[in-house]
XYZ file of C-alpha atoms in Angstrom:
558
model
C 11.269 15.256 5.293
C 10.517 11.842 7.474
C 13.039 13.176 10.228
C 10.508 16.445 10.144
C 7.551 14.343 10.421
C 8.929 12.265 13.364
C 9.568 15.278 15.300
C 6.056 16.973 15.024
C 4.640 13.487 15.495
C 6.709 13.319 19.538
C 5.634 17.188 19.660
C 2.181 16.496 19.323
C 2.004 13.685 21.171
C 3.453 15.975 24.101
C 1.084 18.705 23.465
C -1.971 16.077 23.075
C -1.704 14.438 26.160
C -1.323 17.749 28.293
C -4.339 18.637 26.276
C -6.301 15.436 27.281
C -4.955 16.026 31.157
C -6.749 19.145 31.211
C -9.856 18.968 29.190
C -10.910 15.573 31.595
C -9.602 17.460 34.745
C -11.977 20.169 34.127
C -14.678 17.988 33.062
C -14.544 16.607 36.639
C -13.931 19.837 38.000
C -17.231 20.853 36.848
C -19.126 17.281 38.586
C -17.085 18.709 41.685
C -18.309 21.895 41.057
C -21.822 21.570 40.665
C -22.156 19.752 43.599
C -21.163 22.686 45.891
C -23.940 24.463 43.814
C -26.543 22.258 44.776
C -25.379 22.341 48.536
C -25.393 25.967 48.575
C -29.237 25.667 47.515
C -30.201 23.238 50.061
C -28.329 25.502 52.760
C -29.971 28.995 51.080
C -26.295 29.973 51.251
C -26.694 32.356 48.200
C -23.730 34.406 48.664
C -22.330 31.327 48.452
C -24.248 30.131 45.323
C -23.148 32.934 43.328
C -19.311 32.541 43.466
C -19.397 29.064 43.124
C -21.811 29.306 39.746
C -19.313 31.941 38.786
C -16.587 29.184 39.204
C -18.261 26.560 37.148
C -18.515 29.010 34.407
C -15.036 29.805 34.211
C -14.761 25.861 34.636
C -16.881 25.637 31.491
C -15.081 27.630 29.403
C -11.613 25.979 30.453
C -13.588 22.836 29.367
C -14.768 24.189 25.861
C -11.546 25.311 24.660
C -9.103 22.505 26.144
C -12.095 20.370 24.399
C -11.228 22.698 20.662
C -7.964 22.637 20.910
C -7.758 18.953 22.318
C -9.581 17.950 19.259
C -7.598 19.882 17.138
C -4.149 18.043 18.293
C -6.193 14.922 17.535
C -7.054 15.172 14.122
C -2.987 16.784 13.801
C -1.276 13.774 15.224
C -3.582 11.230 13.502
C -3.055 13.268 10.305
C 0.782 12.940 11.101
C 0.897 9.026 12.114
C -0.674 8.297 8.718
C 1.556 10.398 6.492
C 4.259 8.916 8.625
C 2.863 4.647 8.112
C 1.696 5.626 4.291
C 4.898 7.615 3.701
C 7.056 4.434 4.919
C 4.648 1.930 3.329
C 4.846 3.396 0.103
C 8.489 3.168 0.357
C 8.924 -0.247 1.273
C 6.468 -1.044 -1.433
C 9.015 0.341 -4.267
C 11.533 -1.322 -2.901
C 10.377 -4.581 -3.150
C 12.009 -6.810 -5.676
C 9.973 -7.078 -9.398
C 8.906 -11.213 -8.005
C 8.247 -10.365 -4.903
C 6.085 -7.393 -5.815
C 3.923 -9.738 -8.425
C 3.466 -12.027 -5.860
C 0.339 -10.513 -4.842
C -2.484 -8.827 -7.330
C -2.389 -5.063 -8.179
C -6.264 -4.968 -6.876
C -4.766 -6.210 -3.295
C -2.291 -3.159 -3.044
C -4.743 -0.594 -3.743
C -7.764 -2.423 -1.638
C -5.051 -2.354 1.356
C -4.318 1.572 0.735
C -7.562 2.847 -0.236
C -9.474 0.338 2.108
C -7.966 -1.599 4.694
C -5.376 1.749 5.944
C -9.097 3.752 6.177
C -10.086 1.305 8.518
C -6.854 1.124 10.786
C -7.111 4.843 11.061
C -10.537 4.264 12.120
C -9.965 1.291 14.235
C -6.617 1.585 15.413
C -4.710 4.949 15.566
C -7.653 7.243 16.844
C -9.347 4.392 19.210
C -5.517 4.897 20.952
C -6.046 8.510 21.221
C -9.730 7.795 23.006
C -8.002 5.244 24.960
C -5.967 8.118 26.834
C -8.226 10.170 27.083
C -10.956 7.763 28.524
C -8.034 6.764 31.650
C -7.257 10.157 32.075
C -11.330 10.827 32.678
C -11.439 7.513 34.386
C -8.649 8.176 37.472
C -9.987 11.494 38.016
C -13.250 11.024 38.467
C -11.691 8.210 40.710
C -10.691 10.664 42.450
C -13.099 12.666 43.072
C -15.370 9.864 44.071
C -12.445 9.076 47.003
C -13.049 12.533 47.878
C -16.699 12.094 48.272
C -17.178 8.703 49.796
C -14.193 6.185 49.040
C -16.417 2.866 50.069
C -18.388 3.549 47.063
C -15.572 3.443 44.652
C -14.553 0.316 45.753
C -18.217 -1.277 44.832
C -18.108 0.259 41.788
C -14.780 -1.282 40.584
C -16.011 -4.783 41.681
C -19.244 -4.595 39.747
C -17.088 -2.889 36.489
C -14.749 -6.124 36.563
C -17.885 -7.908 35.019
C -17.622 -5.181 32.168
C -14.020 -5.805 31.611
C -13.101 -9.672 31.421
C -16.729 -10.131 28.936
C -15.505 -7.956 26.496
C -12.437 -9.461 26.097
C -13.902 -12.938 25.679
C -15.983 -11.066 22.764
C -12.920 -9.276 21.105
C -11.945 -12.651 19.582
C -15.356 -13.239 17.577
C -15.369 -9.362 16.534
C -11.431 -10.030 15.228
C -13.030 -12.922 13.151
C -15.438 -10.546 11.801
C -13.046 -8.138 10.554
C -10.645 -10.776 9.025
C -12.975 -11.418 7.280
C -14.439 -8.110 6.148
C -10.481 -7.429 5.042
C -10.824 -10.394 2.784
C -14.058 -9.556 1.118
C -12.738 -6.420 0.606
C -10.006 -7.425 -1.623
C -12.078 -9.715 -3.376
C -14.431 -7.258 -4.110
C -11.696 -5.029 -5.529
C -9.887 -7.676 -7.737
C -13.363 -8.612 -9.500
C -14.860 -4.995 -9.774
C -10.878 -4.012 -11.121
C -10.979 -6.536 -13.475
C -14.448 -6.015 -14.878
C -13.888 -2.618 -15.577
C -10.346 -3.778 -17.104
C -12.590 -5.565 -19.408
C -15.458 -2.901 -20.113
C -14.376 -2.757 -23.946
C -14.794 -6.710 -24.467
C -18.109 -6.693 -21.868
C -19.644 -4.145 -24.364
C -18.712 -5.997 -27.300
C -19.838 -8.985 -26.476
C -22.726 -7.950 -24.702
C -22.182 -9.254 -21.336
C -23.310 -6.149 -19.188
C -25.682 -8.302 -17.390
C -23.554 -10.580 -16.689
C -20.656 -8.747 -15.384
C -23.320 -6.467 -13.422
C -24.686 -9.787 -11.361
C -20.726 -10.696 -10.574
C -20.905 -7.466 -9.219
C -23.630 -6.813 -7.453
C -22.666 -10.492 -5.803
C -19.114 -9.568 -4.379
C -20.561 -6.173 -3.246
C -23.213 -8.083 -1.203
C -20.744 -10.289 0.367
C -18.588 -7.196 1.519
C -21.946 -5.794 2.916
C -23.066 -8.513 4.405
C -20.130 -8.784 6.470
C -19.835 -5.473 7.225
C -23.570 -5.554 8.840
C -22.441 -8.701 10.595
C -19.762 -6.770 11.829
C -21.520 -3.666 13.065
C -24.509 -5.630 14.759
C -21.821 -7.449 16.726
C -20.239 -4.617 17.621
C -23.975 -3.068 18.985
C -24.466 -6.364 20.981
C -21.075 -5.897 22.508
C -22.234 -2.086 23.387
C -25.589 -2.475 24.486
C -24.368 -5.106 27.120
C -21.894 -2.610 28.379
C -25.048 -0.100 28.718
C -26.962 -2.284 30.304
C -24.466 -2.766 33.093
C -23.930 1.571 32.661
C -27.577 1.691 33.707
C -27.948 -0.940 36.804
C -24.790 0.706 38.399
C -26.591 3.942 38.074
C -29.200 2.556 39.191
C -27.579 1.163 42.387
C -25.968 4.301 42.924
C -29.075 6.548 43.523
C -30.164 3.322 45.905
C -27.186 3.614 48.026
C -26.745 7.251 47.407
C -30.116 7.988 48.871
C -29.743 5.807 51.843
C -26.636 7.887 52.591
C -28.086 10.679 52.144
C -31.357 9.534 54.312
C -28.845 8.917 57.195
C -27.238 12.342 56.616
C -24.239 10.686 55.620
C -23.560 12.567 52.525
C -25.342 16.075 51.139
C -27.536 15.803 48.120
C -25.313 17.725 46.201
C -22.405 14.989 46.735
C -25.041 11.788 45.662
C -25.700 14.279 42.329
C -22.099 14.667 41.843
C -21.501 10.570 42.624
C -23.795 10.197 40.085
C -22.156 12.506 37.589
C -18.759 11.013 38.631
C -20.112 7.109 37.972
C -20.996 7.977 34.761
C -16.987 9.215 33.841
C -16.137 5.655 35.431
C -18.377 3.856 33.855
C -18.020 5.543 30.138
C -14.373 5.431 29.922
C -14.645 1.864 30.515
C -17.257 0.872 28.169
C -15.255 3.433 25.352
C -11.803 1.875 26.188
C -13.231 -1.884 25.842
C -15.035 -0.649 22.308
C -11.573 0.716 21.165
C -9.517 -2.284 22.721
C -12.240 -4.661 20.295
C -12.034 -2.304 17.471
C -7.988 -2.222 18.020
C -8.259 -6.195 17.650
C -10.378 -6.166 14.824
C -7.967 -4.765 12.705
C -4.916 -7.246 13.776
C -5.015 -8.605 10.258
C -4.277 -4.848 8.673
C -1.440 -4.450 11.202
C -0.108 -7.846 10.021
C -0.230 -6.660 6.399
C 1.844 -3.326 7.351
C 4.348 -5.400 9.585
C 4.673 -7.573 6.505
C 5.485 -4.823 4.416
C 7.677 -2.737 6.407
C 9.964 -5.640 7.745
C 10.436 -6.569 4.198
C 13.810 -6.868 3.404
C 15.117 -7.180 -0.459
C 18.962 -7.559 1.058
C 20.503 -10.538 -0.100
C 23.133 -12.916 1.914
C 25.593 -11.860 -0.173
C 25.301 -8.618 -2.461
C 28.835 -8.369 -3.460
C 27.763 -5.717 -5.836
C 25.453 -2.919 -5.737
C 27.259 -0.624 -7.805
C 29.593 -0.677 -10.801
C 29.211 -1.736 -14.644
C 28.710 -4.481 -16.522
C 31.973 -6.077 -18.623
C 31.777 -9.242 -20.128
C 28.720 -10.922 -20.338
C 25.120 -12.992 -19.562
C 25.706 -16.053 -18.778
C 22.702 -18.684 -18.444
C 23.545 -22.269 -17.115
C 21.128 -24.998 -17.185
C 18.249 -22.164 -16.671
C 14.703 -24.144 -16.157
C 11.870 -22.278 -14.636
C 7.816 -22.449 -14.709
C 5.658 -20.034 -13.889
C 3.344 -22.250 -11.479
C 3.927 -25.977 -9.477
C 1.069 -26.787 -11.489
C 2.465 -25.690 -14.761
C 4.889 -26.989 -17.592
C 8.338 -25.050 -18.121
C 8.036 -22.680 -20.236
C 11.811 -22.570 -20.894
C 14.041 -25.939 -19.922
C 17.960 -26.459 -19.799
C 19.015 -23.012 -21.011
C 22.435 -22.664 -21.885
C 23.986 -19.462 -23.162
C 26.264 -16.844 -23.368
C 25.490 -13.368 -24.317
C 28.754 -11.147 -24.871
C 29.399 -7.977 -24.123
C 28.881 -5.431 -27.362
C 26.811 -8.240 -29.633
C 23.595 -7.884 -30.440
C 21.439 -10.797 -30.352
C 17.762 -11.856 -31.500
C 15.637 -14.562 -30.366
C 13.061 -16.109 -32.734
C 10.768 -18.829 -32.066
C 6.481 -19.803 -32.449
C 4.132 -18.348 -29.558
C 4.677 -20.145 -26.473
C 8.482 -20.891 -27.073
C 10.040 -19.094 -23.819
C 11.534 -16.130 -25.784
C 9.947 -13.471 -23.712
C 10.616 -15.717 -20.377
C 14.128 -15.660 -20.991
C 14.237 -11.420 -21.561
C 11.935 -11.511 -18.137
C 14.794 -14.066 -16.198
C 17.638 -11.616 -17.344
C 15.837 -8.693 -15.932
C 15.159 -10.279 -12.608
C 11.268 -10.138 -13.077
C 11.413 -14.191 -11.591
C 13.528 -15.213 -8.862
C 12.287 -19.134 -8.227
C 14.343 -20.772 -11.623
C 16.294 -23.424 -11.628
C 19.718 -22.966 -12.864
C 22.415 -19.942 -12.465
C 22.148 -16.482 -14.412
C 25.124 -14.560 -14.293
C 26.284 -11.028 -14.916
C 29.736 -11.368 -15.671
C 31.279 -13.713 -12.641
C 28.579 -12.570 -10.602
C 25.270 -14.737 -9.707
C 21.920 -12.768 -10.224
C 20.713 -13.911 -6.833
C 23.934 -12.439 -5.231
C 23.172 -8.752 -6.946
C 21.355 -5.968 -5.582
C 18.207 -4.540 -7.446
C 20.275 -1.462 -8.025
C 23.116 -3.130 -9.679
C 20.827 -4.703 -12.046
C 18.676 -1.755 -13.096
C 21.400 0.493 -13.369
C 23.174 -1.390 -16.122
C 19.749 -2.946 -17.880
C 17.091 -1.400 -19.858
C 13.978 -3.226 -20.834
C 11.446 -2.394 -23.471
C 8.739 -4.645 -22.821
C 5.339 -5.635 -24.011
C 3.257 -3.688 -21.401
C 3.714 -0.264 -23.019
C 2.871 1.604 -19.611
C 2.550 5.371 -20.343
C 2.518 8.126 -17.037
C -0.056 11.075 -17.145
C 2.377 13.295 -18.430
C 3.624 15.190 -21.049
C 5.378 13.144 -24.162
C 8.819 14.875 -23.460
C 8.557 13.672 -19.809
C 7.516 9.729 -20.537
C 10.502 9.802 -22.389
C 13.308 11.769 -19.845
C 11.251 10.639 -17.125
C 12.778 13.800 -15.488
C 16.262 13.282 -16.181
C 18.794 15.403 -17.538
C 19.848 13.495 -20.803
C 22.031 15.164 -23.865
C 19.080 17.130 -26.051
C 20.986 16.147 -29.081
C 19.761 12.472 -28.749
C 16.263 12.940 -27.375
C 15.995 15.240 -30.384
C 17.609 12.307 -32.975
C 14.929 9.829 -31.227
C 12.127 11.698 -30.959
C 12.712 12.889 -35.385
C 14.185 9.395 -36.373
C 10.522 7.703 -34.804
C 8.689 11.199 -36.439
C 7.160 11.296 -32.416
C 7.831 15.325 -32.576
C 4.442 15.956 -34.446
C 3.096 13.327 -31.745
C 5.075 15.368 -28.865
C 3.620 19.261 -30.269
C 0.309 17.676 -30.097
C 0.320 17.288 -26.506
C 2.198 19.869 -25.186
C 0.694 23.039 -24.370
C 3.114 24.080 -21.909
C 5.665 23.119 -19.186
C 2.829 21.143 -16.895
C 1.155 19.112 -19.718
C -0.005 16.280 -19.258
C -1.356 13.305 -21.279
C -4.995 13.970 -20.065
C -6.496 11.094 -23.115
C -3.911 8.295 -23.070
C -6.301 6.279 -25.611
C -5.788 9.008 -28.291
C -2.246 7.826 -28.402
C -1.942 4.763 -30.967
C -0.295 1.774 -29.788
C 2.736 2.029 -32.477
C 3.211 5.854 -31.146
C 3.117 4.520 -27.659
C 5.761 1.494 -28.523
C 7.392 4.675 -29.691
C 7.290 6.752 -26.767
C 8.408 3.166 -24.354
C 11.492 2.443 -27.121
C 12.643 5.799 -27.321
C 12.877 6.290 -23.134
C 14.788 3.212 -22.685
C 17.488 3.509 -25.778
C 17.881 7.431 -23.827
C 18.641 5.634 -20.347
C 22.196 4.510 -22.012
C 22.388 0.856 -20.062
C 24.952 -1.275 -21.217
C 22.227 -3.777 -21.386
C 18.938 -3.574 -23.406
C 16.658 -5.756 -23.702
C 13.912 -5.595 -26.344
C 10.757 -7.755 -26.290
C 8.874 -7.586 -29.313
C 9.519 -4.134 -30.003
C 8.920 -4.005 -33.732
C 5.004 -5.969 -33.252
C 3.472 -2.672 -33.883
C 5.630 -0.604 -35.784
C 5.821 0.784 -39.207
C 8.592 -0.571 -41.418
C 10.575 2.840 -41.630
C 10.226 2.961 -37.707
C 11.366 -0.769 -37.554
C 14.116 0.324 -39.676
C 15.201 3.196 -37.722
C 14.848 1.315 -34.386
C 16.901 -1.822 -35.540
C 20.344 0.599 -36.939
C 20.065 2.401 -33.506
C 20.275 -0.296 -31.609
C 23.305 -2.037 -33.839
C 25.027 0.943 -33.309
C 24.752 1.762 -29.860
C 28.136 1.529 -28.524
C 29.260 -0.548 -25.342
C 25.728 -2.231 -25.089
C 24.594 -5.534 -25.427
C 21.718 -6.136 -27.309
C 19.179 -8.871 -27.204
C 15.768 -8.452 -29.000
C 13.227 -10.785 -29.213
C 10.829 -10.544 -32.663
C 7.917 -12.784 -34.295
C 9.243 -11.291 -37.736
C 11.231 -13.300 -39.284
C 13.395 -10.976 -42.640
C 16.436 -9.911 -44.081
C 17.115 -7.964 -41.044
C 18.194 -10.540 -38.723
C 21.029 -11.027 -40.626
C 22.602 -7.553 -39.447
C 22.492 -8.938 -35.661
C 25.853 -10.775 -34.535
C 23.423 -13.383 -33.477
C 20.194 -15.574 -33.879
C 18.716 -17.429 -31.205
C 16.077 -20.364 -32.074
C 13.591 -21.987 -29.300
C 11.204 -24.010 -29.173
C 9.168 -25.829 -26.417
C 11.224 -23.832 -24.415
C 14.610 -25.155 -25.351
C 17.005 -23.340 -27.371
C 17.676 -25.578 -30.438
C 19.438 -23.545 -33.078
C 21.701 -20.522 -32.614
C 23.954 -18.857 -35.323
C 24.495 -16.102 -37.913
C 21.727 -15.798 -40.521
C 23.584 -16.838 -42.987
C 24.748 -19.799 -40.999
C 21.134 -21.343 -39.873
C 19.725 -20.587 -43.464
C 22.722 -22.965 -44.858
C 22.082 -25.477 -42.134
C 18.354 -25.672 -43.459
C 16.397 -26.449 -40.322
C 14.586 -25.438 -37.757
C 15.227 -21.520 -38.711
C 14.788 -22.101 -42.252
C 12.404 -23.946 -42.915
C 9.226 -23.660 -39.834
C 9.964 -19.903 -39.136
């Protein structure tokens, strides 16, 4: 599909440019044209008068259509070089690694999509496209001002090299201008994104007004800039008019001298005129585009940034294969800020293949941090995690994900049917999506929703959160890793379901198993394993039976 898009992107181009060649040429053609028109009225040559008006109107219509179908390429390759930079974006996006993706706020991905790739379009790719066409107007109505009186061109050039060194010495304050514009754009996003994230507790607690005035103040800032940005870029223009107009002005005083002396026909000064006017344009459009092509350095920075990213490791010994023998954690420590205390310190463990394990602690004690280390979600720890004799760090994303599963806390649903949320399009065995989907009593849940092949999940808050833990449990037992991790998957559950999930999960085969829970009961003692932390530090682990003998941490504060 991108190899399809490349070519018609270089086929368009092609076609584009020939387009741009002759919709300019006749444009001048026509100048040229109706200057032989108005010297066959001063000479009463009206045999004369009719071919050449005959001429200009097939010139005319060459002009109109090259003009259609020139504008039609346009908006085709633009449309093209868009789905071609989103297409590849996108891409690189999903391929980032989980830290690296979370390095950034959700609200500053979909600012620079819905927002900041608008603008390039607007400021970058098409002011390219005016750029060619502007040079292509430019040297031939150079030329036809060398046919007409050459001298003239050359004073015109030396009075247009004021036009072009001042804009360029603006360009740099008009790039400031957009920087910023790009930043209150994100800011704008993250605040509105997070108010409206909030909209249940803002009603609850009565803080419309409030959140309205936080607002309606990073909505002013973004317009406020943006008005800075546009009356800059009219100061910029009406300069360059200003000099449009005095040249024009020049050129009817040296025109009419010429003609005076009988140096030139009137019909060539009205054509010299018509001719300035395609210098002078293209000139004052090509600096606007080169300005507006600078103002948006910061968004080509951003895509650079994304599409050189590279989530190779130095090593990556492995990128395919299974996991054998086990997790091992060696002096883990990690924090999730500089500025922060660790949240878990001096982990040491081993997690074996086929044993199921459960780690119990008080809020705060690093249990989910260690599930989120073993799944790669944080790459800046201190320490070595290692699948079998193989460092974490030396792994590629794909080795990981293929052999791991994760049920986390964010229960993220799709728009889509049950069934799908679950398969998530794949082809697994119907005997045990149908065992899932009965032994968590989802296939009422699953009826309810489906009304045929396409659909989809159209009220996602009708959905309870123990149906939706449900849904989240039952796609990632069906992926069949030889990993799974469970964090807190029981916190919403009814005791049956609990039930139910905990004997599936013993008696998956090949997998190793390691659950995190708040509930402490009699059914810990069916996992191989019990972790205790605290603090952050693991300071018990053991059977049940063993840390309820040993009386302490386990036994007695949990």
């Amino acid at each position: 599909m991108m190899q399809k898009i490349k070519n018609n992107k270089y086929i368009f181009f092609f076609l584009l440019s020939i387009s741009i060649l002759v919709y300019t040429g006749s444009t001048i053609a026509f100048s040229l044209s109706f200057k032989n028109i108005i010297d066959c009225l001063t000479q009463k040559d009206f045999n004369a008068y009719h071919r050449k008006i005959f001429i200009s109107i097939i010139i005319v219509i060459i002009q109109i259509i090259s003009f259609i179908i020139y504008s039609r390429l346009k908006n085709g390759y633009t449309k093209i070089v868009m789905l071609n930079l989103k297409e590849n974006l996108y891409r690189k996006i999903f391929s980032f690694k989980i830290p690296f993706f979370y390095k950034s706020d959700l609200s500053k991905y979909i600012s620079f999509i819905f927002n900041d790739l608008n603008r390039y379009e607007d400021s970058n790719v098409i002011p390219k496209i005016n750029i060619m066409e502007k040079i292509s107007l430019f040297i031939f109505a150079a030329i036809g001002i060398m046919l007409l009186y050459p001298m003239l061109l050359l004073f015109i050039i030396g009075a247009l090299i004021v036009a072009i060194i001042l804009p360029i010495f603006l360009s740099k304050k008009a790039k400031e201008y957009s920087e910023n514009l790009s930043r209150r754009n994100e800011k704008a996003v993250s605040k509105i994104t997070e108010i409206l994230n909030g909209f249940k507790v803002m009603k609850s607690f009565n803080l419309i007004e409030m959140a309205s005035i936080e607002c309606v103040d990073v909505t002013k800032e973004l317009e406020n800039t943006k008005f800075n940005l546009r009356n800059y870029m009219m100061l910029v223009q009406g300069f360059l008019m200003f000099l449009t107009t005095m040249l024009t002005l020049l050129v009817f005083i040296i025109g009419g001298s010429l003609v005076v002396k009988s140096v030139i026909t009137v019909g060539s000064l009205i054509a010299l005129v018509q001719l300035l006017f395609n210098i002078v344009s293209p000139i004052i459009a090509i600096m606007t585009s080169i300005n507006q092509i600078k103002s948006v350095q910061e968004i080509k920075n951003k895509c650079n940034e994304i599409l050189e990213y590279n989530n190779d490791n130095s090593i990556q010994h492995l990128s395919k294969g299974t996991f054998d023998k086990y997790i091992d954690l060696k002096n883990v420590s990690f924090k999730y800020s500089s500025n922060q205390d660790y949240a878990v310190t001096d982990f040491n463990f081993r997690f074996n293949k086929n044993k199921k394990y459960v780690i119990v602690g008080g809020n705060g004690s690093g249990k989910s941090t260690i599930l989120k280390l073993i799944a790669n979600y944080f790459d800046e720890y201190e320490g070595y995690i290692q699948f079998d004799n193989n460092n974490t760090r030396d792994l590629k994303v794909d080795f990981i994900y293929d052999n791991l599963a994760y049920i986390d806390q964010d229960l993220f649903l799709f728009n889509k049917s049950i069934k799908d949320n679950i398969t998530l399009y794949k082809n697994y065995d119907d005997n045990r999506y149908t065992e899932l989907v009965n032994g968590f009593k989802i296939k009422e849940l699953s009826k309810k929703h489906i009304s045929g092949v396409e659909s989809n999940l159209n009220d996602l808050n009708s959905v309870s959160g123990g149906e939706k833990q449900k849904i989240v449990i039952s796609r990632e037992i069906l992926k069949n890793s030889s990993i799974l991790l469970a964090d807190e998957p029981d916190s919403a559950l009814d005791p049956q379901s609990v039930s139910f999930f905990i004997d599936t999960i013993l008696n998956l085969k090949n997998v190793t198993g390691i659950m995190v829970t708040h509930k402490i009961n009699h059914n810990l003692s069916k996992f191989d394993e019990i972790l205790v932390m605290e603090h952050g530090k693991l300071i018990e682990h053991g059977s049940y039976e063993e840390l309820v003998s040993k009386n302490g941490y386990f036994n007695n504060k949990l």
